[in-house]
């Protein structure tokens, strides 16, 4: 075996290991989102993430990868490589196409899983499956081709998005925003006078476990995007990734202590994830000090963004829009400010910042517009939302016929409904804690 073959073998093993780490992030999404929702909906959200990992991967294999990395058509999308066949020789790779595909497929699953948390507790399971196909076959791959594809128009302009603050996180976050606006808020979340009711997470231990799994998975997400185990820059990428996460999480704690008088656990977890989403674009281009600043800003933004979306009644049970959408946008712009080469604060002028601003604007509009259209069509055809009664009963029983916590009290009690009919009421929401009856 020669030096070239040995180097390729090392790179291939590196990419496969990183692909496994990114794939395992789906477990992080599952635990995070299950912890943030009510007990009666926790199994349903895990099933949605499982759909992302299965149906989403198959959709990306059949169509998405070709759209994203196939032979370029006018800088907009690829037209080869469907079903992992055809001409893929134009992709300049140091690893086998199969290894590269596996790594990229894990990214596609992550985009869909961002949306799953935002639409939790009220979206039909079948409608979500349809969206997963479209997201991993069209919405994400088209944006990805613009930024990463050979001949993509944003790539040709010089946009920098190393591991996907724009391509992955902003696409997922803006898709999530469009989805919740069409879907509407959960019953009982907002009052007629505009005030909001807190619907507590059922298990913050699960949410933090998911956060830690995602954090670890990011060491595959960002350093793995170098696509080489011999690239000495992967060490710096790992360090900037970790510093942004730590700073984002700590900022979430300190900022909520100042703003609310108590350290908010949900904002601590989301602060760390916000820092990770923000650093993903520039992790290879910025230094440790810049990574800390990027994470700090993300930790503040995620808190303010969650408040903003509640004010406009964009009900997001897990904060996915704030974490991935808002902080993905921030991270993309931050490259234009903090990149060691070309960044505004490092003597590079405004050119890179303008390219980053243009890129994140069109990518966000693409994700929001296409998802809004898809959800509108689904709403008028198959329907996207369960009935009020089904929502009250819980998605686990309605959609899957089983509870995640069988024979345990999950916060629901029986109550006499309209016409004397016995219905389930959810004790975890303050607006339904009245007129209980003994059975």
Short mmCIF file of C-alpha atoms in Angstrom, two decimals:
data_model
loop_
_atom_site.label_atom_id
_atom_site.label_comp_id
_atom_site.label_asym_id
_atom_site.label_seq_id
_atom_site.Cartn_x
_atom_site.Cartn_y
_atom_site.Cartn_z
CA UNK A 1 0.00 0.00 0.00
CA UNK A 2 1.40 3.36 -1.04
CA UNK A 3 1.26 6.68 0.80
CA UNK A 4 -1.66 7.87 -1.36
CA UNK A 5 -3.75 4.78 -0.62
CA UNK A 6 -2.93 5.00 3.09
CA UNK A 7 -3.98 8.65 3.19
CA UNK A 8 -7.23 7.86 1.40
CA UNK A 9 -7.91 5.04 3.83
CA UNK A 10 -7.40 7.32 6.82
CA UNK A 11 -9.67 9.96 5.30
CA UNK A 12 -12.35 7.36 4.54
CA UNK A 13 -12.34 6.00 8.09
CA UNK A 14 -12.49 9.57 9.43
CA UNK A 15 -15.51 10.47 7.29
CA UNK A 16 -17.32 7.24 8.19
CA UNK A 17 -16.73 7.81 11.91
CA UNK A 18 -17.95 11.40 11.63
CA UNK A 19 -20.99 10.21 9.66
CA UNK A 20 -21.80 7.87 12.55
CA UNK A 21 -21.50 10.76 15.01
CA UNK A 22 -23.80 12.94 12.93
CA UNK A 23 -26.25 10.07 12.53
CA UNK A 24 -26.27 9.63 16.32
CA UNK A 25 -27.36 13.25 16.60
CA UNK A 26 -30.81 11.93 15.68
CA UNK A 27 -30.88 10.33 19.13
CA UNK A 28 -30.07 13.77 20.50
CA UNK A 29 -32.95 15.34 18.60
CA UNK A 30 -35.26 12.57 19.83
CA UNK A 31 -34.36 12.97 23.51
CA UNK A 32 -34.27 16.77 23.36
CA UNK A 33 -37.66 17.11 21.71
CA UNK A 34 -39.28 14.34 23.77
CA UNK A 35 -38.14 16.06 26.95
CA UNK A 36 -39.51 19.44 25.89
CA UNK A 37 -43.02 18.20 25.03
CA UNK A 38 -45.71 16.84 27.34
CA UNK A 39 -45.59 13.18 28.33
CA UNK A 40 -48.64 12.30 26.23
CA UNK A 41 -46.83 13.43 23.07
CA UNK A 42 -43.30 12.21 23.78
CA UNK A 43 -43.46 8.93 21.84
CA UNK A 44 -44.95 10.68 18.81
CA UNK A 45 -42.05 13.11 18.57
CA UNK A 46 -39.56 10.24 18.76
CA UNK A 47 -41.44 8.54 15.93
CA UNK A 48 -41.19 11.70 13.83
CA UNK A 49 -37.42 11.79 14.34
CA UNK A 50 -37.31 8.10 13.42
CA UNK A 51 -39.12 8.94 10.18
CA UNK A 52 -36.44 11.54 9.47
CA UNK A 53 -33.79 8.87 9.94
CA UNK A 54 -35.48 6.27 7.74
CA UNK A 55 -37.77 7.84 5.17
CA UNK A 56 -35.59 10.96 5.04
CA UNK A 57 -32.48 8.93 4.31
CA UNK A 58 -34.22 6.96 1.55
CA UNK A 59 -35.54 10.17 0.01
CA UNK A 60 -32.07 11.70 0.03
CA UNK A 61 -30.65 8.54 -1.57
CA UNK A 62 -33.27 8.51 -4.32
CA UNK A 63 -33.46 12.20 -5.19
CA UNK A 64 -31.87 14.62 -2.73
CA UNK A 65 -28.22 13.72 -3.22
CA UNK A 66 -28.52 14.10 -6.99
CA UNK A 67 -30.25 17.47 -6.64
CA UNK A 68 -27.56 18.63 -4.24
CA UNK A 69 -24.37 17.25 -5.77
CA UNK A 70 -25.28 16.16 -9.29
CA UNK A 71 -24.05 17.81 -12.48
CA UNK A 72 -24.94 21.48 -12.20
CA UNK A 73 -27.88 23.02 -14.07
CA UNK A 74 -27.65 26.83 -14.23
CA UNK A 75 -26.20 27.00 -10.73
CA UNK A 76 -29.59 26.05 -9.27
CA UNK A 77 -29.70 22.25 -8.85
CA UNK A 78 -28.01 19.01 -9.84
CA UNK A 79 -29.32 16.67 -12.53
CA UNK A 80 -27.34 13.46 -11.98
CA UNK A 81 -26.48 11.02 -9.22
CA UNK A 82 -30.03 9.94 -8.42
CA UNK A 83 -30.19 6.61 -6.58
CA UNK A 84 -26.40 7.00 -6.21
CA UNK A 85 -25.94 6.20 -9.88
CA UNK A 86 -24.92 8.10 -12.98
CA UNK A 87 -22.03 10.50 -13.37
CA UNK A 88 -20.56 11.79 -10.11
CA UNK A 89 -17.00 12.22 -11.31
CA UNK A 90 -17.26 16.00 -11.13
CA UNK A 91 -17.31 15.87 -7.30
CA UNK A 92 -13.75 16.50 -6.17
CA UNK A 93 -13.43 13.98 -3.34
CA UNK A 94 -10.58 12.36 -1.45
CA UNK A 95 -12.91 9.66 -0.14
CA UNK A 96 -15.24 7.17 -1.87
CA UNK A 97 -18.60 8.54 -2.99
CA UNK A 98 -20.36 6.09 -0.68
CA UNK A 99 -18.59 7.54 2.38
CA UNK A 100 -19.38 11.09 1.28
CA UNK A 101 -23.02 10.18 0.67
CA UNK A 102 -23.43 8.65 4.11
CA UNK A 103 -22.04 11.78 5.74
CA UNK A 104 -24.30 14.05 3.69
CA UNK A 105 -27.38 11.89 4.30
CA UNK A 106 -26.97 12.40 8.03
CA UNK A 107 -27.04 16.17 7.41
CA UNK A 108 -30.30 15.86 5.49
CA UNK A 109 -31.91 13.96 8.35
CA UNK A 110 -30.88 16.72 10.76
CA UNK A 111 -32.65 19.40 8.70
CA UNK A 112 -35.96 17.54 8.87
CA UNK A 113 -35.52 16.87 12.59
CA UNK A 114 -35.25 20.60 13.25
CA UNK A 115 -38.79 20.98 11.90
CA UNK A 116 -40.16 18.00 13.84
CA UNK A 117 -39.72 19.72 17.19
CA UNK A 118 -41.38 22.95 16.10
CA UNK A 119 -44.56 21.19 14.92
CA UNK A 120 -44.76 18.92 17.96
CA UNK A 121 -47.98 18.06 19.78
CA UNK A 122 -50.49 18.82 17.01
CA UNK A 123 -49.34 17.75 13.51
CA UNK A 124 -50.66 14.62 11.80
CA UNK A 125 -48.07 11.87 11.53
CA UNK A 126 -48.90 11.06 7.90
CA UNK A 127 -48.65 14.69 6.81
CA UNK A 128 -45.29 14.95 8.52
CA UNK A 129 -44.04 11.93 6.58
CA UNK A 130 -44.95 13.67 3.32
CA UNK A 131 -43.10 16.80 4.38
CA UNK A 132 -40.01 14.78 5.32
CA UNK A 133 -39.83 13.41 1.78
CA UNK A 134 -40.09 16.88 0.22
CA UNK A 135 -37.65 18.43 2.69
CA UNK A 136 -34.89 15.86 2.14
CA UNK A 137 -35.49 15.51 -1.61
CA UNK A 138 -35.98 19.14 -2.65
CA UNK A 139 -35.96 21.91 -0.04
CA UNK A 140 -32.65 21.19 1.66
CA UNK A 141 -30.79 19.81 -1.41
CA UNK A 142 -31.56 22.83 -3.60
CA UNK A 143 -30.23 25.24 -0.96
CA UNK A 144 -27.30 22.92 -0.38
CA UNK A 145 -26.46 22.91 -4.09
CA UNK A 146 -26.38 26.70 -4.17
CA UNK A 147 -23.83 26.76 -1.35
CA UNK A 148 -21.86 23.51 -1.65
CA UNK A 149 -22.64 22.02 -5.04
CA UNK A 150 -20.14 22.10 -7.88
CA UNK A 151 -21.27 25.18 -9.84
CA UNK A 152 -23.79 26.39 -7.25
CA UNK A 153 -24.39 30.09 -7.73
CA UNK A 154 -23.68 31.10 -4.13
CA UNK A 155 -20.54 28.97 -4.10
CA UNK A 156 -19.39 30.76 -7.25
CA UNK A 157 -19.95 34.11 -5.52
CA UNK A 158 -17.67 33.06 -2.68
CA UNK A 159 -20.17 32.41 0.11
CA UNK A 160 -18.58 30.62 3.07
CA UNK A 161 -20.64 28.11 5.05
CA UNK A 162 -18.20 25.48 6.24
CA UNK A 163 -20.58 22.99 7.87
CA UNK A 164 -24.03 24.51 7.44
CA UNK A 165 -25.22 27.42 9.58
CA UNK A 166 -27.07 28.48 6.42
CA UNK A 167 -27.48 25.24 4.46
CA UNK A 168 -28.60 23.13 7.43
CA UNK A 169 -29.65 25.29 10.36
CA UNK A 170 -31.18 28.32 8.67
CA UNK A 171 -32.97 26.06 6.18
CA UNK A 172 -34.35 23.92 9.00
CA UNK A 173 -35.21 26.89 11.19
CA UNK A 174 -36.94 28.94 8.52
CA UNK A 175 -38.83 25.86 7.34
CA UNK A 176 -39.93 25.39 10.94
CA UNK A 177 -41.16 28.99 11.11
CA UNK A 178 -43.25 28.58 7.97
CA UNK A 179 -44.62 25.28 9.26
CA UNK A 180 -45.83 26.62 12.61
CA UNK A 181 -47.41 29.70 11.02
CA UNK A 182 -49.54 27.51 8.76
CA UNK A 183 -50.17 24.88 11.44
CA UNK A 184 -51.14 27.30 14.19
CA UNK A 185 -50.40 27.15 17.93
CA UNK A 186 -51.28 24.36 20.33
CA UNK A 187 -54.68 24.58 21.98
CA UNK A 188 -54.39 26.46 25.26
CA UNK A 189 -51.06 28.10 24.45
CA UNK A 190 -52.41 31.62 23.88
CA UNK A 191 -55.40 33.40 25.37
CA UNK A 192 -57.87 35.62 23.53
CA UNK A 193 -56.33 38.71 25.14
CA UNK A 194 -52.94 37.86 23.63
CA UNK A 195 -51.35 36.57 26.82
CA UNK A 196 -49.42 33.31 26.83
CA UNK A 197 -49.74 30.21 28.98
CA UNK A 198 -46.65 28.20 29.79
CA UNK A 199 -46.94 24.54 28.78
CA UNK A 200 -44.10 22.96 30.75
CA UNK A 201 -41.67 20.39 29.42
CA UNK A 202 -42.38 16.98 30.91
CA UNK A 203 -38.77 15.86 31.42
CA UNK A 204 -35.84 18.26 31.37
CA UNK A 205 -33.48 15.38 32.16
CA UNK A 206 -34.25 13.94 28.72
CA UNK A 207 -33.84 17.37 27.16
CA UNK A 208 -30.37 17.78 28.66
CA UNK A 209 -29.38 14.26 27.65
CA UNK A 210 -30.40 15.17 24.11
CA UNK A 211 -28.42 18.39 24.34
CA UNK A 212 -25.25 16.55 25.35
CA UNK A 213 -25.70 13.97 22.59
CA UNK A 214 -26.12 16.74 20.02
CA UNK A 215 -23.09 18.54 21.41
CA UNK A 216 -20.93 15.41 21.05
CA UNK A 217 -22.39 14.79 17.60
CA UNK A 218 -21.24 18.24 16.52
CA UNK A 219 -17.65 16.97 16.76
CA UNK A 220 -18.57 14.86 13.76
CA UNK A 221 -20.67 17.56 12.14
CA UNK A 222 -18.03 20.31 12.05
CA UNK A 223 -14.60 18.62 12.03
CA UNK A 224 -16.03 15.93 9.76
CA UNK A 225 -16.85 18.55 7.14
CA UNK A 226 -13.12 18.83 6.46
CA UNK A 227 -13.56 15.35 4.89
CA UNK A 228 -10.03 14.42 5.90
CA UNK A 229 -8.50 12.93 9.01
CA UNK A 230 -5.14 14.28 7.90
CA UNK A 231 -6.24 17.92 7.83
CA UNK A 232 -4.58 19.50 10.85
CA UNK A 233 -7.28 22.19 10.89
CA UNK A 234 -9.76 19.71 12.38
CA UNK A 235 -8.28 20.36 15.83
CA UNK A 236 -9.02 24.09 15.60
CA UNK A 237 -12.49 23.31 14.25
CA UNK A 238 -13.19 21.12 17.28
CA UNK A 239 -11.97 23.82 19.67
CA UNK A 240 -13.97 26.67 18.11
CA UNK A 241 -17.04 24.41 18.05
CA UNK A 242 -16.68 23.58 21.73
CA UNK A 243 -15.99 27.14 22.85
CA UNK A 244 -19.05 28.51 21.04
CA UNK A 245 -21.25 25.85 22.63
CA UNK A 246 -19.91 26.45 26.12
CA UNK A 247 -20.24 30.22 25.79
CA UNK A 248 -23.75 29.97 24.36
CA UNK A 249 -24.88 27.74 27.20
CA UNK A 250 -23.33 29.91 29.90
CA UNK A 251 -24.76 33.05 28.31
CA UNK A 252 -28.20 31.44 28.33
CA UNK A 253 -27.84 30.86 32.07
CA UNK A 254 -26.51 34.30 32.95
CA UNK A 255 -28.86 36.21 30.66
CA UNK A 256 -31.97 34.50 32.05
CA UNK A 257 -30.74 35.03 35.61
CA UNK A 258 -30.55 38.74 34.83
CA UNK A 259 -33.76 38.88 32.80
CA UNK A 260 -36.04 36.52 34.77
CA UNK A 261 -34.35 36.32 38.16
CA UNK A 262 -33.70 32.58 37.75
CA UNK A 263 -31.45 30.46 35.57
CA UNK A 264 -33.76 28.90 32.96
CA UNK A 265 -32.75 25.28 32.21
CA UNK A 266 -34.42 25.30 28.80
CA UNK A 267 -32.49 28.40 27.80
CA UNK A 268 -29.26 26.90 29.10
CA UNK A 269 -29.70 23.88 26.84
CA UNK A 270 -30.89 25.93 23.90
CA UNK A 271 -28.11 28.45 24.48
CA UNK A 272 -25.50 25.75 23.97
CA UNK A 273 -27.27 24.53 20.84
CA UNK A 274 -27.58 28.11 19.60
CA UNK A 275 -23.84 28.57 19.97
CA UNK A 276 -23.29 25.36 18.01
CA UNK A 277 -25.67 26.36 15.23
CA UNK A 278 -24.02 29.77 14.99
CA UNK A 279 -20.40 28.57 14.86
CA UNK A 280 -21.08 25.92 12.22
CA UNK A 281 -20.58 28.30 9.28
CA UNK A 282 -17.33 29.83 10.44
CA UNK A 283 -15.77 27.14 12.60
CA UNK A 284 -12.88 26.62 10.17
CA UNK A 285 -12.39 30.32 9.46
CA UNK A 286 -12.40 31.96 12.91
CA UNK A 287 -10.17 31.81 15.96
CA UNK A 288 -11.09 30.86 19.55
CA UNK A 289 -11.79 34.42 20.70
CA UNK A 290 -14.13 35.02 17.78
CA UNK A 291 -15.88 31.72 18.49
CA UNK A 292 -16.56 32.87 22.04
CA UNK A 293 -18.09 36.13 20.80
CA UNK A 294 -20.22 34.28 18.25
CA UNK A 295 -21.46 31.90 20.96
CA UNK A 296 -22.16 34.73 23.38
CA UNK A 297 -24.30 36.63 20.89
CA UNK A 298 -26.15 33.42 20.03
CA UNK A 299 -26.88 32.80 23.73
CA UNK A 300 -28.60 36.19 23.97
CA UNK A 301 -30.35 35.94 20.61
CA UNK A 302 -31.97 32.61 21.39
CA UNK A 303 -33.66 34.00 24.52
CA UNK A 304 -34.90 37.14 22.78
CA UNK A 305 -36.02 35.19 19.72
CA UNK A 306 -38.10 32.75 21.78
CA UNK A 307 -39.84 35.74 23.37
CA UNK A 308 -40.41 37.34 19.96
CA UNK A 309 -41.95 34.24 18.41
CA UNK A 310 -44.29 33.86 21.37
CA UNK A 311 -45.41 37.45 20.87
CA UNK A 312 -46.37 36.73 17.26
CA UNK A 313 -47.96 33.41 18.34
CA UNK A 314 -45.52 31.24 16.41
CA UNK A 315 -45.79 28.32 18.83
CA UNK A 316 -42.54 26.33 18.88
CA UNK A 317 -42.46 23.88 21.81
CA UNK A 318 -38.71 23.26 21.64
CA UNK A 319 -37.32 26.61 20.46
CA UNK A 320 -36.06 25.21 17.16
CA UNK A 321 -36.78 28.37 15.18
CA UNK A 322 -34.76 30.50 17.57
CA UNK A 323 -31.88 28.02 17.91
CA UNK A 324 -31.46 27.00 14.29
CA UNK A 325 -33.17 29.73 12.30
CA UNK A 326 -32.16 32.92 14.09
CA UNK A 327 -28.75 31.70 15.23
CA UNK A 328 -28.03 30.02 11.91
CA UNK A 329 -28.60 33.40 10.26
CA UNK A 330 -26.38 35.09 12.84
CA UNK A 331 -23.61 32.54 12.36
CA UNK A 332 -23.65 32.98 8.60
CA UNK A 333 -23.33 36.75 8.92
CA UNK A 334 -20.66 36.36 11.60
CA UNK A 335 -18.33 34.79 9.04
CA UNK A 336 -18.32 38.11 7.19
CA UNK A 337 -17.30 39.84 10.41
CA UNK A 338 -14.88 37.43 12.09
CA UNK A 339 -13.26 35.34 9.34
CA UNK A 340 -9.50 35.54 9.77
CA UNK A 341 -9.20 36.02 6.02
CA UNK A 342 -11.75 38.38 4.51
CA UNK A 343 -13.69 39.26 7.67
CA UNK A 344 -14.64 42.89 8.19
CA UNK A 345 -13.09 43.01 11.68
CA UNK A 346 -9.84 41.56 10.36
CA UNK A 347 -9.21 44.06 7.59
CA UNK A 348 -11.03 42.20 4.84
CA UNK A 349 -13.52 44.90 3.95
CA UNK A 350 -17.25 44.51 3.47
CA UNK A 351 -17.29 42.26 0.40
CA UNK A 352 -17.52 38.94 2.24
CA UNK A 353 -20.19 40.27 4.61
CA UNK A 354 -22.31 41.37 1.65
CA UNK A 355 -22.01 37.95 0.02
CA UNK A 356 -22.93 36.26 3.30
CA UNK A 357 -25.92 38.59 3.72
CA UNK A 358 -27.16 37.90 0.21
CA UNK A 359 -26.68 34.18 0.63
CA UNK A 360 -28.49 33.85 3.94
CA UNK A 361 -31.34 36.04 2.70
CA UNK A 362 -32.09 33.96 -0.39
CA UNK A 363 -31.59 30.66 1.43
CA UNK A 364 -33.96 31.74 4.21
CA UNK A 365 -36.58 32.95 1.73
CA UNK A 366 -36.29 29.71 -0.23
CA UNK A 367 -36.76 27.53 2.85
CA UNK A 368 -39.60 29.64 4.26
CA UNK A 369 -41.43 30.04 0.95
CA UNK A 370 -41.28 26.43 -0.18
CA UNK A 371 -42.24 25.07 3.23
CA UNK A 372 -45.11 27.54 3.55
CA UNK A 373 -46.38 26.39 0.14
CA UNK A 374 -46.01 22.70 1.00
CA UNK A 375 -47.83 23.05 4.32
CA UNK A 376 -50.59 25.11 2.72
CA UNK A 377 -51.17 22.44 0.08
CA UNK A 378 -51.10 19.68 2.70
CA UNK A 379 -53.55 21.64 4.85
CA UNK A 380 -56.03 21.90 1.98
CA UNK A 381 -55.66 18.25 0.91
CA UNK A 382 -54.70 15.59 3.46
CA UNK A 383 -54.86 17.95 6.44
CA UNK A 384 -51.97 18.75 8.73
CA UNK A 385 -53.51 19.00 12.17
CA UNK A 386 -55.27 16.57 14.48
CA UNK A 387 -58.63 17.53 15.96
CA UNK A 388 -58.93 19.43 19.22
CA UNK A 389 -60.12 16.29 20.97
CA UNK A 390 -57.22 14.25 19.61
CA UNK A 391 -54.77 16.94 20.65
CA UNK A 392 -56.20 16.85 24.15
CA UNK A 393 -55.99 13.07 24.31
CA UNK A 394 -52.38 13.12 23.20
CA UNK A 395 -50.54 12.23 20.01
CA UNK A 396 -49.11 9.01 21.43
CA UNK A 397 -52.49 7.35 21.84
CA UNK A 398 -54.14 8.97 18.82
CA UNK A 399 -51.40 8.32 16.27
CA UNK A 400 -49.76 5.18 17.66
CA UNK A 401 -52.22 3.56 20.05
CA UNK A 402 -49.73 3.41 22.90
CA UNK A 403 -48.45 5.65 25.67
CA UNK A 404 -44.78 6.27 26.31
CA UNK A 405 -45.48 5.86 30.03
CA UNK A 406 -47.98 3.03 30.34
CA UNK A 407 -49.78 2.76 33.69
CA UNK A 408 -48.13 5.92 34.97
CA UNK A 409 -49.88 9.22 35.64
CA UNK A 410 -48.97 11.46 32.71
CA UNK A 411 -50.78 14.63 33.65
CA UNK A 412 -54.16 13.86 32.08
CA UNK A 413 -57.40 13.51 34.03
CA UNK A 414 -60.99 12.81 33.09
CA UNK A 415 -63.43 15.69 32.90
CA UNK A 416 -67.00 16.14 31.79
CA UNK A 417 -67.00 17.84 28.42
CA UNK A 418 -69.72 19.43 26.31
CA UNK A 419 -72.92 17.42 26.43
CA UNK A 420 -71.75 15.41 29.42
CA UNK A 421 -69.21 13.45 27.37
CA UNK A 422 -66.12 12.28 29.27
CA UNK A 423 -62.92 13.67 27.80
CA UNK A 424 -59.28 13.91 28.80
CA UNK A 425 -57.89 17.11 30.23
CA UNK A 426 -54.18 17.86 30.41
CA UNK A 427 -53.03 18.97 33.86
CA UNK A 428 -49.72 20.28 32.55
CA UNK A 429 -51.40 23.34 31.03
CA UNK A 430 -52.70 25.97 33.47
CA UNK A 431 -55.72 26.75 31.33
CA UNK A 432 -57.34 23.35 31.78
CA UNK A 433 -57.05 22.81 35.52
CA UNK A 434 -60.74 23.37 36.24
CA UNK A 435 -63.98 21.49 36.85
CA UNK A 436 -62.41 18.08 37.51
CA UNK A 437 -64.77 15.21 38.16
CA UNK A 438 -64.16 11.96 39.99
CA UNK A 439 -64.57 8.77 37.99
#
